Short mmCIF file of C-alpha atoms in Angstrom, two decimals:
data_model
loop_
_atom_site.label_atom_id
_atom_site.label_comp_id
_atom_site.label_asym_id
_atom_site.label_seq_id
_atom_site.Cartn_x
_atom_site.Cartn_y
_atom_site.Cartn_z
CA SER A 1 -12.81 20.98 19.89
CA CYS A 2 -14.30 19.20 16.87
CA LEU A 3 -13.15 22.12 14.70
CA CYS A 4 -9.65 22.55 16.04
CA GLY A 5 -8.90 19.58 18.29
CA SER A 6 -7.58 16.13 17.53
CA ALA A 7 -9.23 13.81 15.04
CA PRO A 8 -10.75 11.34 17.52
CA CYS A 9 -13.24 13.89 18.84
CA LEU A 10 -15.12 13.65 15.54
CA LEU A 11 -15.79 9.93 15.80
CA CYS A 12 -15.38 9.16 19.49
CA GLY A 13 -19.12 8.65 19.90
CA CYS A 14 -19.43 5.86 17.33
CA CYS A 15 -15.84 4.54 17.48
CA PRO A 16 -14.93 4.75 21.18
CA SER A 17 -11.85 2.51 20.92
CA ALA A 18 -10.44 3.84 17.65
CA LYS A 19 -6.84 4.92 17.25
CA ASN A 20 -5.91 8.47 16.46
CA SER A 21 -3.81 7.38 13.47
CA THR A 22 -6.62 5.31 11.95
CA ILE A 23 -9.24 8.04 12.21
CA SER A 24 -6.91 10.64 10.69
CA ARG A 25 -6.28 8.41 7.68
CA LEU A 26 -10.00 7.74 7.29
CA LEU A 27 -10.85 11.44 7.36
CA PHE A 28 -8.24 12.31 4.73
CA THR A 29 -9.59 9.43 2.64
CA PHE A 30 -13.07 10.86 3.13
CA PHE A 31 -11.82 14.15 1.66
CA LEU A 32 -10.55 12.23 -1.37
CA PHE A 33 -13.83 10.38 -1.79
CA LEU A 34 -15.75 13.63 -1.40
CA GLY A 35 -13.72 15.20 -4.22
CA THR A 36 -14.29 12.08 -6.31
CA LEU A 37 -18.04 12.32 -5.74
CA VAL A 38 -18.06 15.95 -6.83
CA SER A 39 -16.09 15.00 -9.95
CA ILE A 40 -18.60 12.28 -10.80
CA ILE A 41 -21.47 14.73 -10.37
CA MET A 42 -19.76 17.22 -12.71
CA ILE A 43 -19.59 14.75 -15.59
CA ILE A 44 -23.29 13.93 -15.40
CA PRO A 45 -24.71 15.35 -18.67
CA GLY A 46 -27.27 17.64 -17.01
CA VAL A 47 -24.76 19.11 -14.58
CA GLU A 48 -22.11 19.37 -17.29
CA LYS A 49 -24.35 21.69 -19.30
CA GLU A 50 -24.86 23.94 -16.27
CA LEU A 51 -21.09 24.44 -15.96
CA HIS A 52 -21.32 26.61 -19.05
CA LYS A 53 -22.76 29.32 -16.79
CA LEU A 54 -19.52 29.64 -14.84
CA PRO A 55 -17.92 32.97 -15.82
CA GLY A 56 -14.89 32.51 -18.05
CA PHE A 57 -14.84 28.71 -17.72
CA CYS A 58 -15.45 28.16 -21.43
CA GLU A 59 -13.79 31.30 -22.73
CA GLY A 60 -10.42 31.51 -24.38
CA SER A 61 -10.41 27.95 -25.69
CA GLY A 62 -10.27 29.15 -29.27
CA SER A 63 -7.25 31.39 -28.75
CA VAL A 64 -4.97 28.51 -27.85
CA LEU A 65 -2.37 27.44 -30.41
CA GLY A 66 -3.21 30.48 -32.54
CA LEU A 67 -6.83 29.48 -33.14
CA GLN A 68 -9.01 32.55 -33.12
CA THR A 69 -12.27 30.83 -34.06
CA LYS A 70 -14.90 30.30 -31.43
CA VAL A 71 -14.80 26.76 -30.12
CA ASP A 72 -17.92 25.23 -28.63
CA CYS A 73 -16.44 23.57 -25.57
CA SER A 74 -19.79 22.75 -23.96
CA SER A 75 -19.19 19.03 -24.40
CA PHE A 76 -15.75 19.35 -22.77
CA LEU A 77 -16.89 21.08 -19.60
CA GLY A 78 -17.18 17.87 -17.58
CA HIS A 79 -13.72 16.83 -18.76
CA LYS A 80 -12.24 20.20 -17.80
CA ALA A 81 -14.04 20.19 -14.44
CA VAL A 82 -12.70 16.76 -13.53
CA TYR A 83 -9.16 17.88 -14.41
CA ARG A 84 -9.49 20.91 -12.15
CA MET A 85 -10.92 18.80 -9.33
CA GLY A 86 -8.01 16.39 -9.74
CA PHE A 87 -5.56 19.27 -9.67
CA SER A 88 -7.07 20.71 -6.50
CA MET A 89 -7.03 17.38 -4.64
CA ALA A 90 -3.46 16.69 -5.78
CA ALA A 91 -2.37 20.16 -4.64
CA PHE A 92 -4.07 19.67 -1.25
CA PHE A 93 -2.33 16.36 -0.55
CA CYS A 94 0.97 17.66 -1.94
CA LEU A 95 0.77 20.54 0.54
CA PHE A 96 0.35 18.16 3.47
CA ALA A 97 3.02 15.79 2.15
CA VAL A 98 5.49 18.69 2.30
CA LEU A 99 4.29 19.91 5.70
CA MET A 100 4.57 16.44 7.28
CA VAL A 101 8.12 15.65 6.18
CA CYS A 102 10.11 13.98 9.01
CA VAL A 103 7.31 13.97 11.60
CA ARG A 104 8.39 11.23 14.02
CA SER A 105 5.69 11.28 16.71
CA SER A 106 2.54 13.07 17.77
CA ARG A 107 4.67 15.26 20.04
CA ASP A 108 5.84 17.12 16.93
CA PRO A 109 3.79 20.35 16.67
CA ARG A 110 3.08 19.58 13.02
CA ALA A 111 1.31 16.37 14.04
CA ALA A 112 -1.55 18.55 15.26
CA LEU A 113 -2.07 19.66 11.64
CA GLN A 114 -2.26 16.02 10.61
CA ASN A 115 -4.69 14.93 13.34
CA GLY A 116 -6.74 18.06 13.94
CA PHE A 117 -8.12 21.31 12.52
CA TRP A 118 -10.47 19.38 10.23
CA PHE A 119 -12.89 22.22 9.65
CA PHE A 120 -10.10 24.52 8.51
CA LYS A 121 -8.56 21.80 6.35
CA PHE A 122 -11.92 21.38 4.69
CA LEU A 123 -12.03 25.13 4.02
CA VAL A 124 -8.52 24.98 2.53
CA LEU A 125 -9.58 22.12 0.22
CA VAL A 126 -12.71 23.99 -0.87
CA GLY A 127 -10.67 27.15 -1.47
CA ILE A 128 -8.18 25.28 -3.67
CA MET A 129 -11.06 23.71 -5.60
CA VAL A 130 -12.70 27.07 -6.24
CA GLY A 131 -9.40 28.61 -7.27
CA ALA A 132 -8.68 25.75 -9.66
CA PHE A 133 -11.72 26.67 -11.75
CA TYR A 134 -10.14 30.06 -12.46
CA ILE A 135 -6.99 28.55 -13.97
CA PRO A 136 -6.74 29.86 -17.56
CA ASP A 137 -7.38 27.25 -20.20
CA GLY A 138 -4.18 27.65 -22.19
CA ALA A 139 -2.14 24.47 -22.17
CA PHE A 140 -3.30 23.44 -18.69
CA THR A 141 -5.44 20.47 -19.79
CA SER A 142 -2.79 19.12 -22.16
CA ALA A 143 0.05 19.53 -19.65
CA TRP A 144 -1.92 18.16 -16.71
CA PHE A 145 -2.79 15.08 -18.79
CA TYR A 146 0.85 13.96 -18.62
CA PHE A 147 1.01 14.58 -14.87
CA GLY A 148 -2.08 12.39 -14.60
CA VAL A 149 -0.47 9.67 -16.73
CA VAL A 150 2.67 9.51 -14.56
CA GLY A 151 0.71 9.66 -11.29
CA SER A 152 -1.73 6.99 -12.46
CA PHE A 153 1.08 4.66 -13.48
CA LEU A 154 2.67 4.98 -10.02
CA PHE A 155 -0.68 4.41 -8.29
CA ILE A 156 -1.28 1.30 -10.41
CA LEU A 157 2.08 0.00 -9.15
CA ILE A 158 0.93 0.64 -5.57
CA GLN A 159 -2.27 -1.24 -6.37
CA LEU A 160 -0.18 -4.14 -7.62
CA VAL A 161 1.91 -4.25 -4.43
CA LEU A 162 -1.26 -4.29 -2.32
CA LEU A 163 -2.85 -6.94 -4.54
CA ILE A 164 0.18 -9.23 -4.35
CA ASP A 165 0.32 -8.77 -0.58
CA LEU A 166 -3.40 -9.54 -0.34
CA ALA A 167 -2.99 -12.68 -2.44
CA HIS A 168 -0.13 -14.01 -0.30
CA SER A 169 -1.89 -13.16 2.98
CA TRP A 170 -5.12 -14.75 1.76
CA SER A 171 -3.43 -18.02 0.80
CA GLN A 172 -1.36 -18.20 3.98
CA ARG A 173 -4.38 -17.60 6.20
CA TRP A 174 -6.51 -20.26 4.54
CA LEU A 175 -3.68 -22.81 4.57
CA ARG A 176 -3.07 -22.03 8.23
CA ASN A 177 -6.75 -22.60 8.96
CA ALA A 178 -6.58 -25.88 7.05
CA ASP A 179 -3.68 -27.04 9.22
CA GLU A 180 -5.57 -26.16 12.40
CA GLY A 181 -8.76 -28.05 11.54
CA ASN A 182 -11.35 -29.01 8.92
CA ALA A 183 -8.68 -29.30 6.25
CA LYS A 184 -11.04 -30.63 3.57
CA GLY A 185 -13.36 -27.63 3.85
CA TRP A 186 -10.58 -25.06 3.61
CA TYR A 187 -8.84 -26.85 0.73
CA ALA A 188 -12.17 -27.12 -1.08
CA ALA A 189 -12.74 -23.39 -0.65
CA LEU A 190 -9.19 -22.69 -1.85
CA CYS A 191 -9.69 -24.80 -4.97
CA THR A 192 -13.11 -23.29 -5.67
CA ILE A 193 -11.91 -19.69 -5.51
CA THR A 194 -8.87 -20.52 -7.63
CA PHE A 195 -11.07 -22.22 -10.24
CA ILE A 196 -13.47 -19.26 -10.33
CA PHE A 197 -10.61 -16.78 -10.85
CA TYR A 198 -9.06 -18.83 -13.65
CA ALA A 199 -12.42 -19.49 -15.31
CA ALA A 200 -13.26 -15.77 -15.24
CA SER A 201 -9.81 -14.97 -16.68
CA ILE A 202 -10.17 -17.48 -19.53
CA ALA A 203 -13.66 -16.23 -20.37
CA ALA A 204 -12.45 -12.62 -20.30
CA VAL A 205 -9.52 -13.41 -22.61
CA ALA A 206 -11.88 -15.08 -25.09
CA LEU A 207 -14.15 -12.02 -25.03
CA LEU A 208 -11.18 -9.73 -25.58
CA TYR A 209 -10.22 -11.69 -28.70
CA VAL A 210 -13.81 -11.54 -29.95
CA TYR A 211 -14.56 -7.86 -29.34
CA TYR A 212 -11.16 -6.12 -29.49
CA THR A 213 -9.52 -7.90 -32.43
CA GLN A 214 -10.38 -8.56 -36.07
CA PRO A 215 -9.28 -11.38 -38.39
CA GLU A 216 -7.41 -8.79 -40.43
CA GLY A 217 -5.53 -6.05 -38.60
CA CYS A 218 -5.67 -5.05 -34.91
CA THR A 219 -2.16 -6.45 -34.54
CA GLU A 220 -1.43 -4.49 -31.38
CA GLY A 221 -4.50 -5.84 -29.59
CA LYS A 222 -3.70 -9.42 -30.54
CA ALA A 223 -0.11 -8.98 -29.39
CA PHE A 224 -1.07 -7.44 -26.02
CA ILE A 225 -3.63 -10.15 -25.23
CA SER A 226 -1.32 -12.98 -26.32
CA ILE A 227 1.75 -11.69 -24.47
CA ASN A 228 -0.15 -11.18 -21.22
CA LEU A 229 -1.80 -14.60 -21.57
CA ILE A 230 1.61 -16.26 -21.98
CA LEU A 231 3.07 -14.31 -19.03
CA CYS A 232 0.13 -15.34 -16.84
CA LEU A 233 0.71 -18.97 -17.78
CA VAL A 234 4.40 -18.60 -16.94
CA VAL A 235 3.81 -17.17 -13.44
CA SER A 236 1.14 -19.82 -12.78
CA VAL A 237 3.55 -22.63 -13.65
CA VAL A 238 6.42 -21.04 -11.71
CA SER A 239 4.24 -20.70 -8.59
CA ILE A 240 3.87 -24.50 -8.31
CA LEU A 241 7.42 -25.56 -9.22
CA PRO A 242 8.97 -27.88 -6.59
CA LYS A 243 11.85 -25.52 -5.80
CA ILE A 244 9.47 -22.58 -5.35
CA GLN A 245 7.20 -24.69 -3.14
CA GLU A 246 10.21 -25.74 -1.07
CA ALA A 247 11.33 -22.14 -0.58
CA GLN A 248 7.78 -20.82 -0.07
CA PRO A 249 5.38 -23.53 1.10
CA HIS A 250 2.44 -21.11 1.04
CA SER A 251 2.96 -20.19 -2.59
CA GLY A 252 0.28 -21.58 -4.89
CA LEU A 253 -2.26 -21.08 -7.60
CA LEU A 254 -4.58 -18.85 -5.57
CA GLN A 255 -2.13 -15.96 -5.75
CA ALA A 256 -1.38 -16.66 -9.41
CA SER A 257 -5.09 -16.79 -10.28
CA LEU A 258 -5.77 -13.45 -8.60
CA ILE A 259 -2.80 -11.81 -10.35
CA THR A 260 -3.96 -13.32 -13.64
CA LEU A 261 -7.46 -11.93 -13.22
CA TYR A 262 -6.13 -8.45 -12.44
CA THR A 263 -3.75 -8.62 -15.42
CA VAL A 264 -6.67 -9.48 -17.70
CA TYR A 265 -8.59 -6.50 -16.31
CA VAL A 266 -5.66 -4.14 -16.96
CA THR A 267 -5.36 -5.54 -20.49
CA TRP A 268 -9.07 -4.93 -21.04
CA SER A 269 -8.73 -1.39 -19.72
CA ALA A 270 -5.79 -0.78 -22.08
CA LEU A 271 -7.64 -2.14 -25.12
CA ALA A 272 -10.58 0.13 -24.28
CA ASN A 273 -8.23 3.05 -24.97
CA VAL A 274 -6.97 1.89 -28.37
CA PRO A 275 -7.65 4.91 -30.66
CA ALA A 276 -9.06 2.83 -33.55
CA GLN A 277 -12.80 2.38 -33.87
CA ARG A 278 -12.39 -0.87 -35.79
CA CYS A 279 -10.37 -2.47 -32.98
CA ASN A 280 -12.17 -0.81 -30.09
CA PRO A 281 -15.98 -0.96 -30.14
CA THR A 282 -16.17 1.05 -26.89
CA LEU A 283 -14.19 4.01 -28.26
CA LEU A 284 -15.79 7.36 -27.48
CA VAL A 285 -15.09 10.27 -29.84
CA ARG A 286 -16.46 13.49 -28.46
CA ASN A 287 -16.83 16.21 -31.08
CA SER A 288 -17.42 19.75 -29.85
CA THR A 289 -18.60 21.10 -33.21
CA GLY A 290 -22.04 19.50 -33.12
CA SER A 291 -21.63 18.12 -36.63
CA ALA A 292 -24.42 16.66 -38.69
CA THR A 293 -23.42 13.15 -37.76
CA ALA A 294 -24.90 13.64 -34.30
CA THR A 295 -27.49 16.05 -33.04
CA GLN A 296 -25.72 16.25 -29.68
CA PRO A 297 -22.14 15.53 -28.66
CA LEU A 298 -21.68 12.29 -26.78
CA THR A 299 -21.61 13.12 -23.08
CA THR A 300 -21.50 9.70 -21.44
CA TRP A 301 -18.13 8.87 -19.93
CA TRP A 302 -19.05 5.70 -18.11
CA ASP A 303 -18.04 2.37 -19.55
CA ALA A 304 -17.39 -0.96 -17.87
CA PRO A 305 -13.59 -0.55 -17.46
CA SER A 306 -14.09 2.82 -15.77
CA ILE A 307 -16.65 1.40 -13.33
CA VAL A 308 -14.39 -1.52 -12.41
CA GLY A 309 -11.45 0.87 -12.07
CA LEU A 310 -13.48 3.08 -9.73
CA VAL A 311 -14.35 0.09 -7.51
CA ILE A 312 -10.70 -1.04 -7.39
CA PHE A 313 -9.66 2.54 -6.58
CA ILE A 314 -12.05 2.69 -3.62
CA LEU A 315 -10.94 -0.67 -2.24
CA CYS A 316 -7.23 0.07 -2.59
CA THR A 317 -7.57 3.51 -1.02
CA LEU A 318 -9.41 2.05 1.97
CA PHE A 319 -6.76 -0.67 2.12
CA ILE A 320 -4.04 1.98 2.35
CA SER A 321 -5.97 3.83 5.06
CA LEU A 322 -6.86 0.93 7.33
CA ARG A 323 -4.45 -1.94 7.08
CA SER A 324 -0.88 -2.75 7.95
CA SER A 325 0.46 -5.79 6.15
CA ASP A 326 1.25 -9.16 7.73
CA HIS A 327 4.56 -9.10 5.84
CA PRO A 328 7.46 -6.97 7.15
CA GLN A 329 8.77 -6.48 3.59
CA VAL A 330 5.50 -4.86 2.49
CA ASN A 331 5.38 -2.68 5.59
CA LYS A 332 8.92 -1.52 4.88
CA LEU A 333 8.04 -0.77 1.26
CA MET A 334 4.79 1.02 2.17
CA LEU A 335 6.46 2.79 5.15
CA THR A 336 4.02 1.43 7.72
CA GLU A 337 4.67 -0.40 10.97
CA GLU A 338 4.06 -4.09 11.44
CA SER A 339 0.66 -5.19 12.71
CA GLY A 340 0.26 -4.17 16.31
CA ALA A 341 3.04 -1.63 16.19
CA GLY A 342 2.39 1.48 18.15
CA ALA A 343 -0.27 -0.17 20.29
CA GLY A 344 1.76 0.54 23.34
CA ALA A 345 2.50 4.07 22.28
CA GLY A 346 -0.50 5.48 23.97
CA ALA A 347 1.27 6.09 27.24
CA GLY A 348 -0.66 8.47 29.38
CA ALA A 349 -3.91 7.66 27.64
CA GLY A 350 -5.17 5.68 30.57
CA PRO A 351 -5.65 1.93 31.07
CA GLY A 352 -5.74 0.17 27.72
CA GLY A 353 -4.73 3.39 26.02
CA ALA A 354 -8.32 4.52 25.54
CA GLU A 355 -9.64 5.52 28.95
CA GLU A 356 -10.94 9.04 29.46
CA GLU A 357 -12.39 10.94 32.36
CA GLY A 358 -15.66 9.67 33.78
CA GLY A 359 -14.90 6.10 32.65
CA VAL A 360 -15.93 6.83 29.06
CA ARG A 361 -13.86 4.99 26.47
CA ARG A 362 -12.74 7.30 23.70
CA ALA A 363 -10.38 7.32 20.77
CA TYR A 364 -6.79 7.67 21.89
CA ASP A 365 -3.42 8.90 20.71
CA ASN A 366 -1.30 5.87 19.80
CA GLU A 367 1.61 7.81 18.30
CA GLN A 368 3.25 9.53 21.26
CA ASP A 369 6.30 7.29 21.02
CA GLY A 370 6.36 7.09 17.22
CA VAL A 371 4.07 7.43 14.24
CA SER A 372 2.36 4.24 13.07
CA TYR A 373 2.62 5.27 9.42
CA ASN A 374 4.67 7.72 7.40
CA TYR A 375 2.57 10.89 7.08
CA THR A 376 4.32 12.14 3.94
CA PHE A 377 4.11 8.81 2.12
CA PHE A 378 0.42 8.49 3.00
CA HIS A 379 -0.33 11.88 1.47
CA LEU A 380 1.73 11.01 -1.60
CA CYS A 381 -0.40 7.88 -2.01
CA LEU A 382 -3.56 10.00 -1.86
CA LEU A 383 -2.01 12.46 -4.31
CA LEU A 384 -1.39 9.63 -6.78
CA ALA A 385 -4.87 8.28 -6.09
CA SER A 386 -6.41 11.65 -6.98
CA LEU A 387 -4.52 11.64 -10.29
CA TYR A 388 -5.58 8.05 -10.97
CA ILE A 389 -9.26 8.75 -10.37
CA MET A 390 -9.00 11.89 -12.53
CA MET A 391 -7.73 9.80 -15.43
CA THR A 392 -10.27 7.04 -14.78
CA LEU A 393 -13.25 9.40 -14.79
CA THR A 394 -12.10 10.94 -18.09
CA ASN A 395 -11.22 7.55 -19.67
CA TRP A 396 -7.65 8.84 -20.18
CA TYR A 397 -8.89 11.09 -23.02
CA ARG A 398 -7.32 14.40 -24.06
CA PRO A 399 -8.17 17.12 -26.62
CA ASP A 400 -6.53 16.88 -30.01
CA GLU A 401 -4.47 19.68 -31.58
CA SER A 402 -7.58 21.49 -32.81
CA LEU A 403 -9.14 21.39 -29.33
CA GLN A 404 -12.39 20.26 -30.95
CA VAL A 405 -12.26 16.51 -30.38
CA LEU A 406 -11.41 14.46 -27.31
CA ARG A 407 -9.49 11.33 -28.23
CA SER A 408 -7.86 8.42 -26.49
CA PRO A 409 -4.09 8.48 -27.17
CA TRP A 410 -1.76 5.51 -27.46
CA THR A 411 -0.02 6.86 -24.35
CA ALA A 412 -2.83 5.54 -22.19
CA VAL A 413 -2.63 2.11 -23.83
CA TRP A 414 1.11 1.75 -23.30
CA VAL A 415 1.01 2.99 -19.70
CA LYS A 416 -1.60 0.38 -18.78
CA ILE A 417 0.11 -2.46 -20.66
CA CYS A 418 3.48 -1.60 -19.10
CA SER A 419 1.88 -1.54 -15.66
CA SER A 420 0.47 -5.04 -16.24
CA TRP A 421 3.96 -6.29 -17.20
CA ALA A 422 5.43 -4.59 -14.15
CA GLY A 423 2.87 -6.33 -11.94
CA LEU A 424 3.62 -9.76 -13.38
CA LEU A 425 7.37 -9.22 -13.00
CA LEU A 426 6.89 -8.02 -9.44
CA TYR A 427 4.85 -11.11 -8.55
CA LEU A 428 7.42 -13.34 -10.26
CA TRP A 429 10.13 -11.69 -8.16
CA THR A 430 8.23 -12.49 -4.95
CA LEU A 431 8.35 -16.16 -6.02
CA VAL A 432 12.02 -16.42 -7.00
CA ALA A 433 13.51 -13.95 -4.48
CA PRO A 434 14.05 -16.63 -1.75
CA LEU A 435 16.05 -18.66 -4.29
CA VAL A 436 18.04 -15.71 -5.61
CA LEU A 437 18.74 -14.27 -2.14
CA PRO A 438 18.95 -17.32 0.17
CA ASP A 439 20.55 -15.34 3.01
CA ARG A 440 17.53 -13.09 3.49
CA ASP A 441 14.47 -13.92 5.57
CA PHE A 442 11.31 -14.02 3.42
CA SER A 443 9.10 -15.78 5.92
#
């Protein structure tokens, strides 16, 4: 039954009261993390060199765009492998997103594909991964780069929605605890966290000016840092205006400080992709020709923005898999039910919804009356997450026209900067929406 049955049988021993919907989401997320781990392993320098032994994986690169010369793509193998892993994971989740369209409850026969057959789903994923490595070079890497850019931008927007929701929930919970007792302690904690976030943001902005700008030139970097700094100041001031406080008593500087810190991180990540060595000390230029300037091509992908991005990716993906928001608006946007929804849907599962034969408590089906999350939207989120992690692991680099150098394009910079502006505007809208639309309930 663990191969073909429902998802709870896999974890019923260690999670006896888990819900069917929760375990299914965790297992799909595990598939995504497993693919991410394999991608990370493939860009380790030692493993990257071994990929050269794959038949045909490094052949044909020189025939693209009319180039007949032999191109040494050994330093690009990790980059190409990560792109193929990203393609295979995106294809896997796209397949399930299409299969799960309009599934309303676990009584739908297709729900069994969502909640069971894990062994066979793993084989399908492995098969797609193996097949992806036989995709001809051609224009695949260049074309898939733009798919990754669009998918990453959309996933960053999802991250921003989750971050704003987290900030509002965090502030409301602490203020509620302060009203219930020990107000001084909770207010002190609130002020301390807010101060830490703002202090870290100010220090980070100062470092960005020091390391990513020059007294002469680097106009784009100066403009990006300054604009985002001004926008962060604006949203911070707006969050404590009397009219905003009257409409939203729980609005405050904690949310603004968290959004400010994330905006500074996105700005840092964007500046790390500026394709000018003078304005970007962390710029990596990978040359496949093995020129005299370096005995070996640079094979290290990891830098600080990528590591932070990987951590945020993991947290946001787990957030998507485990949590329903406290706010109905966010649940409607993310196509999930409100907290506690579907708890009574386990009719027929025994007392408490989790009772099995012999008195053993097991995981139970909580979606017989209706799904607790939209299956298709969940898989689309994982699809976008797979594209985002693909771009993160490759630092948003792509081969140039000669296919001999990997460079960071301005496309990556503008996508990240635009996403930071979108996040600030979205947070600003959450503040002013009760004033603009007074007839709607934003409690």
